[in-house]
mmCIF file of C-alpha atoms (C1' of nucleotides) in Angstrom:
data_model
loop_
_atom_site.group_PDB
_atom_site.id
_atom_site.type_symbol
_atom_site.label_atom_id
_atom_site.label_comp_id
_atom_site.label_asym_id
_atom_site.label_seq_id
_atom_site.Cartn_x
_atom_site.Cartn_y
_atom_site.Cartn_z
ATOM 1 C CA MET A 23 0.000 0.000 0.000
ATOM 2 C CA ALA A 24 1.250 3.460 -0.842
ATOM 3 C CA ASN A 25 2.525 5.523 2.061
ATOM 4 C CA LYS A 26 4.689 8.534 2.702
ATOM 5 C CA GLN A 27 7.887 6.696 1.870
ATOM 6 C CA ASP A 28 6.733 6.283 -1.698
ATOM 7 C CA LYS A 29 7.023 10.033 -2.179
ATOM 8 C CA LEU A 30 9.015 10.819 -5.301
ATOM 9 C CA VAL A 31 12.205 12.462 -4.101
ATOM 10 C CA LEU A 32 14.604 14.634 -6.065
ATOM 11 C CA ARG A 33 18.221 13.784 -5.468
ATOM 12 C CA LEU A 34 19.553 17.286 -5.915
ATOM 13 C CA GLU A 35 23.232 16.334 -5.836
ATOM 14 C CA ARG A 36 22.652 13.987 -8.788
ATOM 15 C CA PHE A 37 20.390 16.320 -10.745
ATOM 16 C CA PHE A 38 22.128 17.304 -13.967
ATOM 17 C CA PRO A 39 21.255 20.982 -14.105
ATOM 18 C CA TYR A 40 22.375 21.369 -10.499
ATOM 19 C CA ARG A 41 25.650 19.530 -11.058
ATOM 20 C CA LEU A 42 26.418 21.595 -14.143
ATOM 21 C CA SER A 43 25.684 24.782 -12.255
ATOM 22 C CA ILE A 44 27.896 23.861 -9.312
ATOM 23 C CA LEU A 45 30.701 22.799 -11.620
ATOM 24 C CA SER A 46 30.512 25.919 -13.724
ATOM 25 C CA ASN A 47 30.369 28.196 -10.689
ATOM 26 C CA LYS A 48 33.379 26.515 -9.158
ATOM 27 C CA ILE A 49 35.420 26.903 -12.340
ATOM 28 C CA SER A 50 34.292 30.476 -12.958
ATOM 29 C CA SER A 51 34.947 31.584 -9.412
ATOM 30 C CA ILE A 52 38.515 30.307 -9.549
ATOM 31 C CA ILE A 53 39.045 32.322 -12.726
ATOM 32 C CA ALA A 54 37.265 35.335 -11.294
ATOM 33 C CA ASP A 55 39.582 35.346 -8.270
ATOM 34 C CA THR A 56 42.648 35.208 -10.495
ATOM 35 C CA TYR A 57 41.540 38.057 -12.743
ATOM 36 C CA LYS A 58 40.416 40.102 -9.788
ATOM 37 C CA ASP A 59 43.604 39.612 -7.781
ATOM 38 C CA LYS A 60 46.078 40.123 -10.592
ATOM 39 C CA PHE A 61 44.305 42.598 -12.843
ATOM 40 C CA ALA A 62 41.328 43.994 -10.900
ATOM 41 C CA ILE A 63 39.037 42.886 -13.704
ATOM 42 C CA SER A 64 35.721 41.084 -13.436
ATOM 43 C CA ILE A 65 34.725 38.111 -15.569
ATOM 44 C CA THR A 66 32.271 40.293 -17.456
ATOM 45 C CA GLU A 67 34.963 42.867 -18.179
ATOM 46 C CA TRP A 68 37.361 40.148 -19.225
ATOM 47 C CA ARG A 69 34.860 38.625 -21.613
ATOM 48 C CA ILE A 70 34.386 41.978 -23.262
ATOM 49 C CA MET A 71 38.135 42.434 -23.591
ATOM 50 C CA ALA A 72 38.504 38.882 -24.884
ATOM 51 C CA VAL A 73 35.984 39.485 -27.651
ATOM 52 C CA LEU A 74 37.700 42.742 -28.549
ATOM 53 C CA GLY A 75 41.006 40.875 -28.771
ATOM 54 C CA GLU A 76 39.440 38.599 -31.358
ATOM 55 C CA PHE A 77 37.271 41.173 -33.116
ATOM 56 C CA PRO A 78 38.554 44.744 -32.914
ATOM 57 C CA ASP A 79 36.299 47.690 -33.749
ATOM 58 C CA ILE A 80 32.931 46.135 -33.089
ATOM 59 C CA SER A 81 29.872 47.788 -31.565
ATOM 60 C CA ALA A 82 28.448 47.302 -28.084
ATOM 61 C CA ASP A 83 25.615 45.371 -29.627
ATOM 62 C CA GLU A 84 27.963 42.983 -31.333
ATOM 63 C CA ILE A 85 29.862 42.469 -28.076
ATOM 64 C CA SER A 86 26.551 41.666 -26.464
ATOM 65 C CA ALA A 87 25.691 39.151 -29.162
ATOM 66 C CA ARG A 88 29.083 37.463 -28.949
ATOM 67 C CA THR A 89 29.302 37.251 -25.155
ATOM 68 C CA GLN A 90 25.615 36.829 -24.342
ATOM 69 C CA ILE A 91 25.975 39.676 -21.858
ATOM 70 C CA GLU A 92 22.968 41.983 -21.432
ATOM 71 C CA LYS A 93 23.378 45.246 -23.292
ATOM 72 C CA SER A 94 22.900 47.329 -20.151
ATOM 73 C CA LEU A 95 25.712 45.436 -18.471
ATOM 74 C CA ILE A 96 27.854 45.946 -21.557
ATOM 75 C CA SER A 97 27.167 49.656 -21.399
ATOM 76 C CA ARG A 98 28.247 49.970 -17.774
ATOM 77 C CA SER A 99 31.254 47.722 -18.193
ATOM 78 C CA VAL A 100 32.371 49.637 -21.270
ATOM 79 C CA SER A 101 32.180 52.849 -19.217
ATOM 80 C CA LYS A 102 34.434 51.355 -16.571
ATOM 81 C CA LEU A 103 36.891 50.030 -19.141
ATOM 82 C CA LEU A 104 36.979 53.426 -20.836
ATOM 83 C CA LYS A 105 37.696 55.169 -17.525
ATOM 84 C CA ARG A 106 40.530 52.757 -16.896
ATOM 85 C CA LYS A 107 41.772 53.349 -20.443
ATOM 86 C CA LEU A 108 41.743 49.643 -21.280
ATOM 87 C CA ILE A 109 39.617 50.269 -24.369
ATOM 88 C CA ASP A 110 39.001 53.075 -26.862
ATOM 89 C CA ARG A 111 35.751 54.029 -28.499
ATOM 90 C CA ASP A 112 34.502 56.328 -31.169
ATOM 91 C CA MET A 113 31.259 56.590 -33.032
ATOM 92 C CA ALA A 114 30.760 55.102 -36.483
ATOM 93 C CA GLU A 115 30.736 57.804 -39.156
ATOM 94 C CA ASP A 116 27.956 56.245 -41.166
ATOM 95 C CA ASP A 117 25.715 55.650 -38.131
ATOM 96 C CA ARG A 118 26.149 57.976 -35.201
ATOM 97 C CA ARG A 119 24.305 55.653 -32.868
ATOM 98 C CA ARG A 120 26.746 52.819 -33.292
ATOM 99 C CA SER A 121 30.098 52.776 -31.532
ATOM 100 C CA MET A 122 33.380 51.237 -32.585
ATOM 101 C CA ILE A 123 35.215 49.746 -29.637
ATOM 102 C CA ARG A 124 38.708 48.316 -29.467
ATOM 103 C CA LEU A 125 41.426 47.514 -26.964
ATOM 104 C CA SER A 126 43.762 50.394 -26.177
ATOM 105 C CA ASP A 127 47.514 49.817 -26.042
ATOM 106 C CA THR A 128 47.227 49.269 -22.305
ATOM 107 C CA GLY A 129 44.267 46.981 -22.881
ATOM 108 C CA ASN A 130 46.228 44.999 -25.397
ATOM 109 C CA ALA A 131 49.111 44.629 -22.975
ATOM 110 C CA VAL A 132 46.765 43.302 -20.306
ATOM 111 C CA TYR A 133 45.098 41.068 -22.869
ATOM 112 C CA GLU A 134 48.398 39.561 -23.867
ATOM 113 C CA GLU A 135 49.180 38.855 -20.242
ATOM 114 C CA ILE A 136 45.872 37.192 -19.503
ATOM 115 C CA VAL A 137 45.526 35.014 -22.592
ATOM 116 C CA PRO A 138 48.412 32.648 -21.777
ATOM 117 C CA LEU A 139 47.161 32.379 -18.198
ATOM 118 C CA SER A 140 43.720 31.466 -19.459
ATOM 119 C CA TYR A 141 45.030 28.745 -21.698
ATOM 120 C CA GLN A 142 47.219 27.497 -18.893
ATOM 121 C CA TYR A 143 44.248 27.280 -16.566
ATOM 122 C CA GLU A 144 42.186 25.503 -19.194
ATOM 123 C CA ARG A 145 44.967 22.960 -19.664
ATOM 124 C CA ALA A 146 45.276 22.445 -15.912
ATOM 125 C CA LEU A 147 41.536 21.855 -15.698
ATOM 126 C CA LEU A 148 41.443 19.376 -18.543
ATOM 127 C CA GLU A 149 44.517 17.454 -17.498
ATOM 128 C CA CYS A 150 42.217 15.080 -15.624
ATOM 129 C CA PHE A 151 40.956 13.905 -19.033
ATOM 130 C CA SER A 152 42.687 11.976 -21.786
ATOM 131 C CA GLU A 153 42.714 13.489 -25.271
ATOM 132 C CA THR A 154 39.826 11.262 -26.245
ATOM 133 C CA GLU A 155 37.825 12.266 -23.220
ATOM 134 C CA GLN A 156 38.466 15.934 -23.898
ATOM 135 C CA ASP A 157 37.043 15.513 -27.375
ATOM 136 C CA GLN A 158 34.068 13.568 -26.063
ATOM 137 C CA PHE A 159 33.362 16.193 -23.443
ATOM 138 C CA SER A 160 33.692 18.981 -25.958
ATOM 139 C CA HIS A 161 31.259 17.377 -28.366
ATOM 140 C CA LEU A 162 28.777 16.535 -25.633
ATOM 141 C CA ILE A 163 28.787 20.132 -24.435
ATOM 142 C CA ASP A 164 28.181 21.402 -27.957
ATOM 143 C CA ARG A 165 25.356 18.965 -28.551
ATOM 144 C CA LEU A 166 23.698 19.708 -25.228
ATOM 145 C CA TYR A 167 23.930 23.437 -25.828
ATOM 146 C CA GLU A 168 22.338 23.089 -29.251
ATOM 147 C CA HIS A 169 19.619 20.957 -27.779
ATOM 148 C CA ALA A 170 18.952 23.233 -24.792
ATOM 149 C CA ASN A 171 18.525 26.106 -27.213
ATOM 150 C CA SER A 172 15.855 24.204 -29.070
ATOM 151 C CA LEU A 173 13.742 23.468 -25.962
ATOM 152 C CA MET B 27 59.747 37.962 -38.413
ATOM 153 C CA ALA B 28 57.240 38.386 -35.621
ATOM 154 C CA ASN B 29 54.546 40.960 -36.146
ATOM 155 C CA LYS B 30 51.125 41.876 -34.786
ATOM 156 C CA GLN B 31 49.411 38.950 -36.424
ATOM 157 C CA ASP B 32 51.405 36.534 -34.288
ATOM 158 C CA LYS B 33 49.567 37.795 -31.208
ATOM 159 C CA LEU B 34 48.211 34.890 -29.194
ATOM 160 C CA VAL B 35 44.432 35.161 -29.383
ATOM 161 C CA LEU B 36 41.855 33.623 -27.080
ATOM 162 C CA ARG B 37 38.941 32.082 -28.909
ATOM 163 C CA LEU B 38 36.351 32.826 -26.281
ATOM 164 C CA GLU B 39 33.566 30.795 -27.864
ATOM 165 C CA ARG B 40 35.781 27.712 -27.749
ATOM 166 C CA PHE B 41 37.160 28.309 -24.260
ATOM 167 C CA PHE B 42 35.954 25.549 -21.939
ATOM 168 C CA PRO B 43 35.118 27.584 -18.854
ATOM 169 C CA TYR B 44 33.153 30.008 -21.004
ATOM 170 C CA ARG B 45 31.251 27.267 -22.810
ATOM 171 C CA LEU B 46 30.383 25.566 -19.548
ATOM 172 C CA SER B 47 29.196 28.832 -18.093
ATOM 173 C CA ILE B 48 26.993 29.662 -21.071
ATOM 174 C CA LEU B 49 25.556 26.157 -21.139
ATOM 175 C CA SER B 50 24.830 26.126 -17.432
ATOM 176 C CA ASN B 51 23.263 29.582 -17.497
ATOM 177 C CA LYS B 52 21.045 28.631 -20.396
ATOM 178 C CA ILE B 53 19.817 25.498 -18.635
ATOM 179 C CA SER B 54 19.362 27.220 -15.286
ATOM 180 C CA SER B 55 17.499 30.158 -16.733
ATOM 181 C CA ILE B 56 14.982 27.888 -18.433
ATOM 182 C CA ILE B 57 14.376 26.183 -15.093
ATOM 183 C CA ALA B 58 14.251 29.487 -13.251
ATOM 184 C CA ASP B 59 11.567 30.769 -15.602
ATOM 185 C CA THR B 60 9.453 27.664 -15.067
ATOM 186 C CA TYR B 61 9.673 27.791 -11.278
ATOM 187 C CA LYS B 62 9.077 31.509 -11.254
ATOM 188 C CA ASP B 63 6.077 31.411 -13.573
ATOM 189 C CA LYS B 64 4.326 28.422 -12.052
ATOM 190 C CA PHE B 65 5.290 28.653 -8.392
ATOM 191 C CA ALA B 66 6.783 32.102 -7.819
ATOM 192 C CA ILE B 67 9.914 30.472 -6.448
ATOM 193 C CA SER B 68 13.543 31.300 -7.220
ATOM 194 C CA ILE B 69 16.194 28.701 -7.976
ATOM 195 C CA THR B 70 17.778 29.352 -4.598
ATOM 196 C CA GLU B 71 14.492 28.841 -2.822
ATOM 197 C CA TRP B 72 13.828 25.703 -4.807
ATOM 198 C CA ARG B 73 17.216 24.247 -3.957
ATOM 199 C CA ILE B 74 16.510 24.783 -0.288
ATOM 200 C CA MET B 75 13.140 23.093 -0.616
ATOM 201 C CA ALA B 76 14.669 20.263 -2.624
ATOM 202 C CA VAL B 77 17.221 19.516 0.072
ATOM 203 C CA LEU B 78 14.491 19.631 2.717
ATOM 204 C CA GLY B 79 12.503 17.142 0.666
ATOM 205 C CA GLU B 80 15.448 14.768 0.843
ATOM 206 C CA PHE B 81 16.583 15.586 4.363
ATOM 207 C CA PRO B 82 13.844 16.878 6.658
ATOM 208 C CA ASP B 83 14.676 18.590 9.949
ATOM 209 C CA ILE B 84 18.133 19.826 9.121
ATOM 210 C CA SER B 85 19.711 23.110 10.186
ATOM 211 C CA ALA B 86 20.380 26.181 8.051
ATOM 212 C CA ASP B 87 24.053 25.324 8.165
ATOM 213 C CA GLU B 88 23.450 21.854 6.810
ATOM 214 C CA ILE B 89 21.298 23.296 4.034
ATOM 215 C CA SER B 90 24.164 25.605 3.212
ATOM 216 C CA ALA B 91 26.627 22.721 3.111
ATOM 217 C CA ARG B 92 24.388 20.609 0.917
ATOM 218 C CA THR B 93 23.424 23.335 -1.567
ATOM 219 C CA GLN B 94 26.640 25.389 -1.543
ATOM 220 C CA ILE B 95 24.522 28.465 -0.943
ATOM 221 C CA GLU B 96 26.014 31.174 1.300
ATOM 222 C CA LYS B 97 24.624 31.087 4.794
ATOM 223 C CA SER B 98 23.438 34.694 4.651
ATOM 224 C CA LEU B 99 21.461 33.885 1.517
ATOM 225 C CA ILE B 100 20.053 30.819 3.256
ATOM 226 C CA SER B 101 18.969 32.981 6.153
ATOM 227 C CA ARG B 102 17.105 35.464 3.987
ATOM 228 C CA SER B 103 15.569 32.783 1.801
ATOM 229 C CA VAL B 104 14.431 30.819 4.846
ATOM 230 C CA SER B 105 12.717 33.974 6.113
ATOM 231 C CA LYS B 106 10.837 34.312 2.857
ATOM 232 C CA LEU B 107 9.859 30.641 2.795
ATOM 233 C CA LEU B 108 8.654 30.892 6.393
ATOM 234 C CA LYS B 109 6.518 33.934 5.574
ATOM 235 C CA ARG B 110 4.990 32.049 2.682
ATOM 236 C CA LYS B 111 4.446 29.055 4.975
ATOM 237 C CA LEU B 112 6.298 26.693 2.656
ATOM 238 C CA ILE B 113 8.569 25.552 5.484
ATOM 239 C CA ASP B 114 8.410 25.214 9.273
ATOM 240 C CA ARG B 115 11.173 25.827 11.746
ATOM 241 C CA ASP B 116 11.825 25.391 15.403
ATOM 242 C CA MET B 117 14.939 25.524 17.476
ATOM 243 C CA ALA B 118 16.808 22.394 18.530
ATOM 244 C CA GLU B 119 16.260 21.658 22.225
ATOM 245 C CA ASP B 120 19.827 20.591 22.859
ATOM 246 C CA ASP B 121 21.332 23.614 21.096
ATOM 247 C CA ARG B 122 19.299 26.776 21.024
ATOM 248 C CA ARG B 123 21.423 28.254 18.268
ATOM 249 C CA ARG B 124 20.606 25.533 15.790
ATOM 250 C CA SER B 125 17.307 25.380 13.932
ATOM 251 C CA MET B 126 15.357 22.406 12.641
ATOM 252 C CA ILE B 127 13.796 23.189 9.286
ATOM 253 C CA ARG B 128 11.349 21.104 7.287
ATOM 254 C CA LEU B 129 8.785 21.463 4.526
ATOM 255 C CA SER B 130 5.307 22.416 5.706
ATOM 256 C CA ASP B 131 2.274 20.590 4.311
ATOM 257 C CA THR B 132 1.928 23.321 1.728
ATOM 258 C CA GLY B 133 5.635 23.093 1.003
ATOM 259 C CA ASN B 134 5.383 19.369 0.548
ATOM 260 C CA ALA B 135 2.493 19.773 -1.853
ATOM 261 C CA VAL B 136 4.514 22.231 -3.928
ATOM 262 C CA TYR B 137 7.541 19.956 -3.709
ATOM 263 C CA GLU B 138 5.562 17.018 -5.013
ATOM 264 C CA GLU B 139 4.370 19.110 -7.915
ATOM 265 C CA ILE B 140 7.818 20.344 -8.858
ATOM 266 C CA VAL B 141 9.787 17.100 -8.575
ATOM 267 C CA PRO B 142 8.141 15.343 -11.529
ATOM 268 C CA LEU B 143 8.535 18.490 -13.618
ATOM 269 C CA SER B 144 12.212 18.605 -12.761
ATOM 270 C CA TYR B 145 12.788 15.026 -13.770
ATOM 271 C CA GLN B 146 10.793 15.605 -16.915
ATOM 272 C CA TYR B 147 12.954 18.588 -17.812
ATOM 273 C CA GLU B 148 16.119 16.623 -17.093
ATOM 274 C CA ARG B 149 14.937 13.837 -19.379
ATOM 275 C CA ALA B 150 14.039 16.322 -22.106
ATOM 276 C CA LEU B 151 17.495 17.850 -21.848
ATOM 277 C CA LEU B 152 19.327 14.549 -21.988
ATOM 278 C CA GLU B 153 17.274 13.073 -24.788
ATOM 279 C CA CYS B 154 19.879 14.390 -27.206
ATOM 280 C CA PHE B 155 22.282 11.786 -25.750
ATOM 281 C CA SER B 156 22.262 8.016 -25.946
ATOM 282 C CA GLU B 157 22.357 6.070 -22.671
ATOM 283 C CA THR B 158 26.069 5.545 -23.125
ATOM 284 C CA GLU B 159 26.665 9.219 -23.751
ATOM 285 C CA GLN B 160 24.652 10.157 -20.690
ATOM 286 C CA ASP B 161 26.873 7.930 -18.568
ATOM 287 C CA GLN B 162 30.001 9.317 -20.163
ATOM 288 C CA PHE B 163 28.871 12.861 -19.608
ATOM 289 C CA SER B 164 27.928 12.126 -16.031
ATOM 290 C CA HIS B 165 31.296 10.611 -15.231
ATOM 291 C CA LEU B 166 33.198 13.369 -16.954
ATOM 292 C CA ILE B 167 31.324 15.991 -14.957
ATOM 293 C CA ASP B 168 32.086 14.194 -11.711
ATOM 294 C CA ARG B 169 35.751 13.831 -12.553
ATOM 295 C CA LEU B 170 36.110 17.429 -13.636
ATOM 296 C CA TYR B 171 34.387 18.658 -10.494
ATOM 297 C CA GLU B 172 36.700 16.592 -8.303
ATOM 298 C CA HIS B 173 39.676 17.887 -10.189
ATOM 299 C CA ALA B 174 38.577 21.526 -10.127
ATOM 300 C CA ASN B 175 38.216 21.255 -6.368
ATOM 301 C CA SER B 176 41.811 20.107 -6.091
ATOM 302 C CA LEU B 177 43.269 23.039 -8.052
ATOM 303 C "C1'" DC C 13 8.872 64.344 -47.216
ATOM 304 C "C1'" DC C 14 7.201 63.275 -42.805
ATOM 305 C "C1'" DA C 15 5.021 60.327 -39.157
ATOM 306 C "C1'" DA C 16 5.684 55.922 -37.250
ATOM 307 C "C1'" DT C 17 8.773 52.246 -36.295
ATOM 308 C "C1'" DT C 18 13.146 50.274 -35.403
ATOM 309 C "C1'" DT C 19 17.733 50.283 -33.571
ATOM 310 C "C1'" DA C 20 21.977 51.502 -30.435
ATOM 311 C "C1'" DG C 21 23.044 52.759 -26.336
ATOM 312 C "C1'" DT C 22 22.160 54.706 -21.490
ATOM 313 C "C1'" DT C 23 19.984 55.019 -17.179
ATOM 314 C "C1'" DG C 24 16.598 54.078 -13.195
ATOM 315 C "C1'" DC C 25 15.156 50.773 -10.312
ATOM 316 C "C1'" DA C 26 14.461 46.483 -8.030
ATOM 317 C "C1'" DC C 27 16.334 42.526 -6.565
ATOM 318 C "C1'" DA C 28 20.163 38.921 -6.022
ATOM 319 C "C1'" DT C 29 24.304 37.796 -3.893
ATOM 320 C "C1'" DA C 30 28.939 38.052 -1.374
ATOM 321 C "C1'" DC C 31 31.550 39.349 2.406
ATOM 322 C "C1'" DA C 32 32.159 40.967 6.824
ATOM 323 C "C1'" DA C 33 30.556 42.441 11.264
ATOM 324 C "C1'" DC C 34 27.556 41.322 14.742
ATOM 325 C "C1'" DT C 35 24.563 38.662 18.505
ATOM 326 C "C1'" DA C 36 23.603 34.705 21.012
ATOM 327 C "C1'" DT C 37 24.761 30.284 22.461
ATOM 328 C "C1'" DT C 38 27.782 26.460 23.270
ATOM 329 C "C1'" DG C 39 32.287 24.199 23.845
ATOM 330 C "C1'" DT C 40 37.140 24.074 25.613
ATOM 331 C "C1'" DC C 41 40.626 23.942 28.821
ATOM 332 C "C1'" DA C 42 43.692 25.819 32.234
ATOM 333 C "C1'" DT D 10 34.628 27.899 37.136
ATOM 334 C "C1'" DG D 11 35.560 31.439 34.010
ATOM 335 C "C1'" DA D 12 37.844 33.522 30.089
ATOM 336 C "C1'" DC D 13 38.407 32.530 25.383
ATOM 337 C "C1'" DA D 14 37.374 30.286 21.164
ATOM 338 C "C1'" DA D 15 34.111 28.206 18.109
ATOM 339 C "C1'" DT D 16 29.570 27.802 16.051
ATOM 340 C "C1'" DA D 17 24.642 29.072 14.213
ATOM 341 C "C1'" DG D 18 22.295 32.396 12.466
ATOM 342 C "C1'" DT D 19 21.159 37.418 11.309
ATOM 343 C "C1'" DT D 20 21.951 41.812 9.424
ATOM 344 C "C1'" DG D 21 24.548 45.874 7.093
ATOM 345 C "C1'" DT D 22 26.599 47.174 3.119
ATOM 346 C "C1'" DA D 23 28.538 47.121 -1.376
ATOM 347 C "C1'" DT D 24 28.235 45.385 -5.744
ATOM 348 C "C1'" DG D 25 26.324 42.604 -9.624
ATOM 349 C "C1'" DT D 26 22.672 41.903 -12.785
ATOM 350 C "C1'" DG D 27 18.117 41.991 -15.323
ATOM 351 C "C1'" DC D 28 14.250 44.368 -16.980
ATOM 352 C "C1'" DA D 29 12.017 48.222 -18.568
ATOM 353 C "C1'" DA D 30 11.812 53.037 -19.654
ATOM 354 C "C1'" DC D 31 14.168 56.431 -21.927
ATOM 355 C "C1'" DT D 32 17.036 59.394 -25.580
ATOM 356 C "C1'" DA D 33 18.880 59.961 -29.941
ATOM 357 C "C1'" DA D 34 19.594 58.484 -34.487
ATOM 358 C "C1'" DA D 35 18.309 55.926 -38.564
ATOM 359 C "C1'" DT D 36 14.940 53.470 -41.451
ATOM 360 C "C1'" DT D 37 10.501 52.615 -43.527
ATOM 361 C "C1'" DG D 38 6.094 53.249 -45.779
ATOM 362 C "C1'" DG D 39 2.477 56.021 -47.283
#
DNA sequence: CCAATTTAGTTGCACATACAACTATTGTCA
DNA sequence: TGACAATAGTTGTATGTGCAACTAAATTGG
């Protein structure tokens, strides 16, 4: 006969979304501490700089699209980065709403310091996997992301 | 001869920590929307309720340990859940600092509504993987989490 | 050509969260 | 026993972040 013990229980610590969240937060917070301690830069600011390192002279909107960061957050972060002279900005001549943003010389210097550290950290993280496992993991992440987007 | 084009660039969209973060945020935000729309509950609040569904009559500190949520956040969330009568609390007799928290009848009813939805969402997410891939992914996540904790 | 709509970016506001300081209670050990 | 340390929980404060309203500029359609 059914009783209270038949209650369907959620095992939180085995629940995929929870485990992914905990894992991601752990990894991100380690990175955040490093960037904060060494360069006084937040993850958000770093992501903006990272995108500008790859794609110079793009607009705030394009940064937003490429980093998935809210445009209001982009706006405030860009202000901070401008004040600290890590980036430069001027308005597009053909469209005076749109801005053209790029790393300044200082920003580039910081960028070139952080990039090797980032790769080093990524390698340290993934050293618990074999090459094959790294590829598996990479593909699984891509597939899951695709799929989550379609839900 | 080395020139500007030799600059080491970070491909953000292929950087593991970034991809994990984006994936996890996407998945969590879908869940958050569901809980918010149907039950007016945040992810944090749900995690607290989930742990109480598994482990009734535990203290705020134990909730914090099991969910990795900051104790100050636990405190404020517990206040909200008490006000909404989703949980009950009384103080431990042997230690008047420690509290004993559990789901109320209302809380249990909500819990029993959410749990099947959670499992359903998890299944929907993972349906893009075969059984084998699900196991692989699960093990890789566990290993990576272990490893990240040791860095 | 001009009103209405769309787009880029900024700002106000509400709420989430982290860290540290604080209170109250309990435990330790000389 | 009594001073000191440790623990459970709360609260203050600073900052992060998301959503919506807003401004200014560009585009569209009649």
